[in-house]
Tab-separated table of C-alpha atoms in Angstrom:
chain	number	residue	atom	x	y	z
N	222	MET	CA	12.342	13.791	25.082
N	223	SER	CA	15.020	11.126	24.576
N	224	SER	CA	15.357	9.579	21.131
N	225	TRP	CA	14.251	6.204	22.446
N	226	GLN	CA	11.155	7.739	23.984
N	227	SER	CA	10.108	9.087	20.594
N	228	LEU	CA	9.993	5.484	19.346
N	229	LEU	CA	7.602	4.215	21.985
N	230	ASP	CA	4.630	4.923	19.730
N	231	LEU	CA	6.266	3.623	16.530
N	232	ALA	CA	3.519	2.326	14.251
N	233	SER	CA	4.897	-1.025	13.117
N	234	PRO	CA	3.493	-4.556	13.290
N	235	THR	CA	6.935	-5.738	14.352
N	236	GLU	CA	6.489	-3.930	17.673
N	237	GLU	CA	2.947	-5.147	18.377
N	238	ARG	CA	2.062	-8.174	20.485
N	239	ASN	CA	0.746	-11.200	18.644
N	240	PRO	CA	-2.506	-12.303	20.371
N	241	ALA	CA	-2.033	-15.826	19.010
N	242	THR	CA	1.204	-16.303	20.963
N	243	GLU	CA	0.586	-14.618	24.300
N	244	ASP	CA	0.727	-18.049	25.977
N	245	LEU	CA	4.002	-18.927	24.253
N	246	ASP	CA	6.026	-19.565	27.395
N	247	THR	CA	3.464	-22.025	28.756
N	248	LEU	CA	3.663	-24.412	25.795
N	249	PRO	CA	5.571	-27.704	25.548
N	250	ALA	CA	8.078	-28.020	22.697
N	251	ALA	CA	5.680	-29.735	20.269
N	252	ALA	CA	3.011	-27.073	20.595
N	253	LEU	CA	5.615	-24.309	20.638
N	254	THR	CA	7.233	-25.292	17.353
N	255	ALA	CA	3.837	-25.868	15.741
N	256	ARG	CA	2.739	-22.359	16.733
N	257	ILE	CA	5.931	-20.793	15.361
N	258	LEU	CA	5.711	-22.633	12.048
N	259	ALA	CA	2.030	-21.855	11.656
N	260	ALA	CA	2.864	-18.158	11.955
N	261	ASP	CA	5.653	-18.517	9.387
N	262	ALA	CA	3.215	-19.947	6.854
N	263	ALA	CA	1.532	-16.552	6.533
N	264	VAL	CA	4.753	-15.000	5.251
N	265	ILE	CA	4.416	-16.612	1.815
N	266	THR	CA	1.061	-14.984	1.149
N	267	ALA	CA	2.355	-11.586	2.262
N	268	VAL	CA	5.362	-11.823	-0.047
N	269	GLN	CA	3.360	-13.093	-3.031
N	270	ALA	CA	1.197	-9.972	-2.763
N	271	LEU	CA	4.307	-7.959	-3.701
N	272	SER	CA	4.974	-9.692	-7.021
N	273	ALA	CA	4.132	-6.656	-9.182
N	274	PRO	CA	6.288	-4.074	-7.373
N	275	LEU	CA	9.074	-6.655	-7.125
N	276	ALA	CA	8.973	-7.152	-10.904
N	277	ALA	CA	9.227	-3.400	-11.449
N	278	LEU	CA	12.293	-3.270	-9.197
N	279	VAL	CA	13.846	-6.195	-11.080
N	280	GLU	CA	13.558	-4.278	-14.351
N	281	ASP	CA	15.330	-1.249	-12.851
N	282	CYS	CA	18.082	-3.481	-11.448
N	283	VAL	CA	18.548	-5.176	-14.829
N	284	ALA	CA	18.752	-1.814	-16.576
N	285	ALA	CA	21.251	-0.503	-14.030
N	286	ILE	CA	23.602	-3.495	-14.241
N	287	ALA	CA	23.363	-3.652	-18.040
N	288	ALA	CA	24.437	0.006	-18.111
N	289	GLY	CA	27.441	-0.683	-15.884
N	290	GLY	CA	25.829	0.143	-12.559
N	291	THR	CA	25.598	-1.720	-9.274
N	292	VAL	CA	22.732	-2.666	-6.993
N	293	HIS	CA	23.543	-1.687	-3.397
N	294	TYR	CA	21.805	-3.330	-0.454
N	295	VAL	CA	21.901	-1.126	2.665
N	296	GLY	CA	20.690	-2.485	5.986
N	297	ALA	CA	21.279	-3.038	9.678
N	298	GLY	CA	20.849	-5.950	12.049
N	299	THR	CA	19.001	-8.963	10.681
N	300	SER	CA	17.955	-7.088	7.548
N	301	GLY	CA	21.527	-6.152	6.734
N	302	ARG	CA	22.869	-9.629	7.460
N	303	LEU	CA	20.328	-11.187	5.106
N	304	ALA	CA	21.409	-8.714	2.433
N	305	VAL	CA	25.055	-9.686	2.923
N	306	LEU	CA	24.101	-13.349	2.620
N	307	ASP	CA	22.196	-12.813	-0.631
N	308	ALA	CA	24.977	-10.767	-2.234
N	309	ALA	CA	27.668	-13.227	-1.108
N	310	GLU	CA	25.942	-16.182	-2.763
N	311	LEU	CA	25.687	-14.569	-6.208
N	312	PRO	CA	29.370	-14.877	-7.284
N	313	PRO	CA	29.590	-18.686	-7.152
N	314	THR	CA	26.069	-19.150	-8.511
N	315	PHE	CA	26.167	-16.714	-11.405
N	316	ASN	CA	29.869	-15.829	-11.733
N	317	VAL	CA	29.382	-12.150	-10.978
N	318	GLY	CA	31.326	-9.808	-8.743
N	319	PRO	CA	30.339	-7.020	-6.370
N	320	ASP	CA	29.969	-4.778	-9.412
N	321	HIS	CA	26.530	-6.409	-9.835
N	322	PHE	CA	25.200	-6.673	-6.274
N	323	THR	CA	26.964	-5.520	-3.138
N	324	ALA	CA	25.751	-5.297	0.458
N	325	HIS	CA	26.521	-2.730	3.146
N	326	LEU	CA	25.864	-3.568	6.792
N	327	ALA	CA	25.706	-0.889	9.490
N	328	GLY	CA	28.705	-1.442	11.724
N	329	GLY	CA	30.762	-3.030	8.941
N	330	PRO	CA	31.802	-6.681	8.421
N	331	ARG	CA	32.223	-7.324	12.158
N	332	ALA	CA	28.493	-6.692	12.634
N	333	MET	CA	27.819	-9.798	10.558
N	334	VAL	CA	28.824	-12.055	13.448
N	335	VAL	CA	28.810	-9.731	16.466
N	336	ALA	CA	25.688	-7.646	16.975
N	337	GLY	CA	26.367	-3.922	16.765
N	338	GLU	CA	22.836	-2.603	16.894
N	339	GLY	CA	23.863	0.941	17.821
N	340	ALA	CA	25.365	1.445	14.357
N	341	GLU	CA	21.906	1.635	12.840
N	342	ASP	CA	21.173	4.970	14.535
N	343	SER	CA	23.539	7.002	12.347
N	344	ALA	CA	21.810	8.550	9.338
N	345	GLU	CA	25.084	10.352	8.601
N	346	ASP	CA	26.924	7.044	8.117
N	347	GLY	CA	24.269	5.828	5.689
N	348	ALA	CA	24.450	9.035	3.679
N	349	ALA	CA	28.261	8.950	3.618
N	350	LEU	CA	28.168	5.402	2.312
N	351	VAL	CA	26.093	6.425	-0.699
N	352	ARG	CA	28.129	9.541	-1.408
N	353	GLU	CA	31.411	7.611	-1.262
N	354	GLN	CA	30.536	4.295	-2.880
N	355	CYS	CA	27.607	4.766	-5.272
N	356	GLY	CA	27.857	5.796	-8.915
N	357	PRO	CA	25.395	7.597	-11.198
N	358	ARG	CA	23.898	4.384	-12.647
N	359	ASP	CA	23.424	2.567	-9.347
N	360	VAL	CA	20.340	1.384	-7.470
N	361	VAL	CA	20.111	1.731	-3.679
N	362	ILE	CA	17.846	-0.719	-1.837
N	363	GLY	CA	17.240	-0.054	1.837
N	364	LEU	CA	16.303	-2.909	4.155
N	365	ALA	CA	14.664	-2.162	7.487
N	366	ALA	CA	12.117	-4.409	9.171
N	367	SER	CA	10.382	-1.464	10.841
N	368	GLY	CA	10.905	0.809	7.848
N	369	ARG	CA	12.416	3.594	9.968
N	370	THR	CA	16.102	2.760	10.586
N	371	PRO	CA	18.155	6.011	10.475
N	372	TYR	CA	21.171	4.384	8.751
N	373	VAL	CA	18.911	3.204	5.937
N	374	GLY	CA	17.072	6.519	5.877
N	375	GLY	CA	20.340	8.404	5.468
N	376	ALA	CA	21.333	6.197	2.561
N	377	LEU	CA	17.984	6.559	0.806
N	378	THR	CA	17.971	10.333	1.321
N	379	ALA	CA	21.438	10.701	-0.188
N	380	ALA	CA	20.532	8.401	-3.072
N	381	ARG	CA	17.356	10.341	-3.782
N	382	GLU	CA	19.280	13.636	-3.714
N	383	THR	CA	21.706	12.359	-6.358
N	384	GLY	CA	18.973	10.990	-8.610
N	385	LEU	CA	19.562	7.277	-8.039
N	386	VAL	CA	16.786	4.685	-8.211
N	387	THR	CA	15.769	3.769	-4.672
N	388	ALA	CA	13.773	0.964	-3.054
N	389	LEU	CA	12.693	-0.006	0.449
N	390	ILE	CA	12.104	-3.551	1.655
N	391	ALA	CA	10.366	-3.628	5.036
N	392	ALA	CA	7.821	-5.519	7.134
N	393	ASN	CA	5.750	-2.461	7.944
N	394	PRO	CA	2.967	-1.312	5.592
N	395	ARG	CA	3.250	2.131	7.236
N	396	ALA	CA	7.030	2.403	6.906
N	397	PRO	CA	8.173	5.972	7.674
N	398	LEU	CA	10.896	5.753	5.005
N	399	ALA	CA	8.513	4.760	2.206
N	400	ASP	CA	8.424	8.285	0.747
N	401	LEU	CA	12.147	8.047	0.019
N	402	ALA	CA	11.738	5.028	-2.252
N	403	ASP	CA	10.777	4.707	-5.898
N	404	HIS	CA	9.882	1.079	-5.205
N	405	THR	CA	8.292	-0.005	-1.921
N	406	LEU	CA	8.060	-3.668	-0.966
N	407	LEU	CA	6.308	-3.585	2.387
N	408	ALA	CA	5.462	-7.116	3.478
N	409	ASP	CA	2.436	-7.195	5.762
N	410	VAL	CA	3.450	-10.185	7.884
N	411	GLY	CA	1.801	-8.950	11.098
N	412	PRO	CA	3.237	-9.125	14.637
N	413	GLU	CA	6.093	-11.498	15.381
N	414	VAL	CA	5.701	-14.683	17.398
N	415	VAL	CA	8.117	-13.127	19.899
N	416	THR	CA	7.320	-9.419	20.010
N	417	GLY	CA	9.913	-7.344	18.178
N	418	SER	CA	12.048	-10.311	17.072
N	419	THR	CA	12.359	-9.363	13.422
N	420	ARG	CA	14.736	-12.225	12.683
N	421	MET	CA	11.555	-14.305	12.492
N	422	LYS	CA	8.676	-13.489	10.103
N	423	ALA	CA	10.060	-10.146	8.994
N	424	GLY	CA	13.445	-11.723	8.309
N	425	THR	CA	11.900	-14.590	6.383
N	426	ALA	CA	9.930	-12.163	4.218
N	427	GLN	CA	13.019	-10.111	3.469
N	428	LYS	CA	15.059	-13.198	2.574
N	429	LEU	CA	12.354	-14.374	0.176
N	430	LEU	CA	12.180	-10.960	-1.479
N	431	LEU	CA	15.959	-10.633	-1.785
N	432	ASN	CA	16.366	-14.128	-3.238
N	433	ALA	CA	13.586	-13.520	-5.743
N	434	LEU	CA	14.967	-10.097	-6.675
N	435	SER	CA	18.551	-11.166	-7.288
N	436	THR	CA	17.622	-14.438	-8.983
N	437	ALA	CA	15.126	-12.810	-11.347
N	438	THR	CA	17.669	-10.104	-12.152
N	439	MET	CA	20.332	-12.681	-12.973
N	440	VAL	CA	17.953	-14.647	-15.191
N	441	ARG	CA	16.996	-11.490	-17.092
N	442	LEU	CA	20.707	-10.725	-17.550
N	443	GLY	CA	21.230	-14.054	-19.284
N	444	LYS	CA	22.838	-16.039	-16.504
N	445	THR	CA	20.650	-19.112	-17.086
N	446	TYR	CA	19.544	-21.311	-19.950
N	447	SER	CA	16.094	-22.664	-19.118
N	448	ASN	CA	16.449	-23.139	-15.354
N	449	LEU	CA	20.125	-24.107	-15.468
N	450	MET	CA	22.818	-21.776	-14.065
N	451	ILE	CA	25.217	-21.806	-16.989
N	452	ASP	CA	27.695	-19.251	-15.615
N	453	MET	CA	28.345	-20.769	-12.192
N	454	ARG	CA	31.901	-21.177	-10.912
N	455	ALA	CA	32.798	-24.859	-10.737
N	456	SER	CA	35.171	-24.384	-7.809
N	457	ASN	CA	34.867	-27.846	-6.256
N	458	GLN	CA	34.133	-31.443	-7.226
N	459	LYS	CA	30.421	-31.135	-6.475
N	460	LEU	CA	30.077	-28.135	-8.780
N	461	ARG	CA	32.159	-29.769	-11.516
N	462	ALA	CA	29.802	-32.729	-11.429
N	463	ARG	CA	26.845	-30.332	-11.523
N	464	SER	CA	28.312	-28.657	-14.616
N	465	VAL	CA	28.398	-31.956	-16.490
N	466	ARG	CA	24.961	-32.918	-15.207
N	467	MET	CA	23.503	-29.641	-16.493
N	468	LEU	CA	24.974	-30.228	-19.934
N	469	VAL	CA	23.424	-33.697	-19.965
N	470	GLN	CA	20.073	-32.349	-18.800
N	471	ALA	CA	20.044	-29.590	-21.409
N	472	SER	CA	21.347	-31.510	-24.416
N	473	GLY	CA	20.705	-35.192	-23.785
N	474	ALA	CA	24.390	-35.955	-24.382
N	475	ALA	CA	26.107	-38.857	-22.650
N	476	PRO	CA	27.925	-37.772	-19.470
N	477	GLU	CA	31.314	-38.828	-20.828
N	478	HIS	CA	30.829	-36.813	-24.016
N	479	ALA	CA	29.530	-33.806	-22.117
N	480	ALA	CA	32.582	-33.911	-19.834
N	481	GLU	CA	34.926	-34.061	-22.835
N	482	VAL	CA	33.264	-31.094	-24.523
N	483	LEU	CA	33.316	-29.108	-21.274
N	484	GLU	CA	37.033	-29.762	-20.872
N	485	GLU	CA	37.694	-28.684	-24.457
N	486	ALA	CA	35.651	-25.557	-23.772
N	487	GLU	CA	38.015	-24.854	-20.859
N	488	GLY	CA	35.223	-25.144	-18.333
N	489	SER	CA	32.819	-22.748	-20.050
N	490	ILE	CA	29.373	-24.268	-19.635
N	491	ARG	CA	28.004	-21.651	-22.025
N	492	VAL	CA	30.358	-22.629	-24.884
N	493	ALA	CA	30.014	-26.351	-24.205
N	494	LEU	CA	26.237	-26.076	-24.246
N	495	VAL	CA	26.198	-24.280	-27.612
N	496	ALA	CA	28.494	-26.958	-29.041
N	497	LEU	CA	26.350	-29.825	-27.764
N	498	LEU	CA	23.003	-28.298	-28.776
N	499	ALA	CA	24.237	-27.374	-32.252
N	500	GLY	CA	26.293	-30.503	-32.790
N	501	ALA	CA	29.244	-28.254	-33.562
N	502	GLU	CA	32.941	-28.187	-32.764
N	503	VAL	CA	33.979	-26.188	-29.725
N	504	PRO	CA	35.913	-23.456	-31.634
N	505	ALA	CA	32.863	-22.733	-33.792
N	506	ALA	CA	30.632	-22.740	-30.697
N	507	ARG	CA	32.965	-20.322	-28.949
N	508	ASP	CA	32.808	-17.900	-31.882
N	509	ALA	CA	29.020	-18.179	-32.123
N	510	ALA	CA	28.601	-17.574	-28.387
N	511	ALA	CA	30.850	-14.524	-28.626
N	512	THR	CA	28.733	-13.023	-31.421
N	513	ARG	CA	25.519	-13.639	-29.459
N	514	PRO	CA	26.446	-12.473	-25.943
N	515	PRO	CA	23.930	-12.162	-23.113
N	516	ASP	CA	21.464	-9.338	-23.727
N	517	PRO	CA	18.405	-8.645	-21.527
N	518	SER	CA	16.684	-6.953	-24.471
N	519	ARG	CA	16.717	-10.223	-26.431
N	520	VAL	CA	13.201	-11.354	-25.501
N	521	GLY	CA	12.919	-15.079	-24.861
N	522	ASP	CA	16.666	-15.683	-25.058
N	523	PRO	CA	18.606	-13.277	-22.821
N	524	ALA	CA	21.509	-15.718	-22.511
N	525	GLY	CA	21.981	-15.872	-26.286
N	526	ILE	CA	22.299	-19.669	-26.266
N	527	ARG	CA	19.380	-20.229	-28.634
N	528	ALA	CA	20.600	-17.464	-30.931
N	529	ALA	CA	24.118	-18.924	-31.044
N	530	VAL	CA	22.768	-22.399	-31.811
N	531	ALA	CA	20.527	-20.987	-34.560
N	532	LEU	CA	23.551	-19.191	-36.040
N	533	LEU	CA	25.533	-22.427	-36.258
N	534	THR	CA	22.562	-24.385	-37.567
N	535	GLU	CA	21.907	-21.804	-40.293
N	536	ALA	CA	25.596	-21.802	-41.275
N	537	ARG	CA	25.437	-25.525	-42.075
N	538	ARG	CA	22.536	-25.128	-44.492
């Protein structure tokens, strides 16, 4: 039996026909878009049902990065491209490098813009990736809409064999690769609007889970104060303006004063914020921030901003 023939009976909602859209090609544009968006609405509920296992995975990712490890996304096709997108957006948002989150796409970088679907069939390539690029403190997260992709399976198998924490994000509650994962996030989104087109509901579910995972991990690592991204890279005029706006929002300072303090702090939002909140000079704020660095074990203040401000406030008494 050919390998493709063995997949004819694959148990996955992504391969089933959606009875609500069997008349899809007969609909005018207004009804067509309404039907597609109505199906998408169910994705939110399916993802929210995974809050608890997602939180457990976040804690393992935080622990890994805090110990010097890296979170590796491994995927193919749409799943892999969404992983690349999530990892690529973390550096400017939270000022982190690929030593925190990195993504591996079957077929390499070219597969990001030119489909190379055949690359997903190599379990050996997935295993080689883990053996060559993963360290002893790392986390390996496989992404496969159907939950059976060989490339992802090879990576998870190799990671499991070397004792790494593993996870699987899929849109199949009966994912064949689930037994290889310590954490399983299997979004039950049902059949796609267009049968087998996992760039639709399955892709949306995976994007939501990835965004929530990486954002929650960054928050726990102290990359925000309140809901403000205090470590972002202000690499253009829009982001420089956002830096000043955040300081104003957090401290109540006048924009002109906030901009002056930020400049004196050499662009460090973290240092400028400590100075403004404590009413202190920038050199003192820099020292206080250095003695209270980000620490995920500091409950209620992982960024250390509140602790640094308290240190300066106490010193004046």
